[in-house]
XYZ file of C-alpha atoms in Angstrom:
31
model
C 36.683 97.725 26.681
C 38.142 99.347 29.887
C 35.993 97.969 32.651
C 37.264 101.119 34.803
C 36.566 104.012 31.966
C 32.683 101.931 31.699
C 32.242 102.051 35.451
C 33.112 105.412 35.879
C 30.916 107.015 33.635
C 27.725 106.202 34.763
C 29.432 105.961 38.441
C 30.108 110.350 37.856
C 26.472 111.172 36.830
C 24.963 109.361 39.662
C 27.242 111.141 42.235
C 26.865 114.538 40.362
C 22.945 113.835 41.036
C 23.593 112.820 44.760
C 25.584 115.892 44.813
C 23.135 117.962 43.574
C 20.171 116.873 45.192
C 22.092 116.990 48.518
C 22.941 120.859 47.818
C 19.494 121.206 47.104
C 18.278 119.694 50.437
C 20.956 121.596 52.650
C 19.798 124.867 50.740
C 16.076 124.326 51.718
C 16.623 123.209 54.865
C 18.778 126.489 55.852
C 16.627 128.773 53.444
């Protein structure tokens, strides 16, 4: 179908994982 609604998808979970293993990182680092 939509090439932009198939990309986008997929494209959200990987940066909601970047995302959250950044946070993750940051909070270790300064904990």
């Amino acid at each position: 179908g939509d090439p932009f609604k198939d990309t986008s998808g997929p494209a959200m979970n990987i940066l909601l994982k970047v995302m959250t293993i950044v946070s993750l990182v940051f909070a270790s680092a300064f904990v």
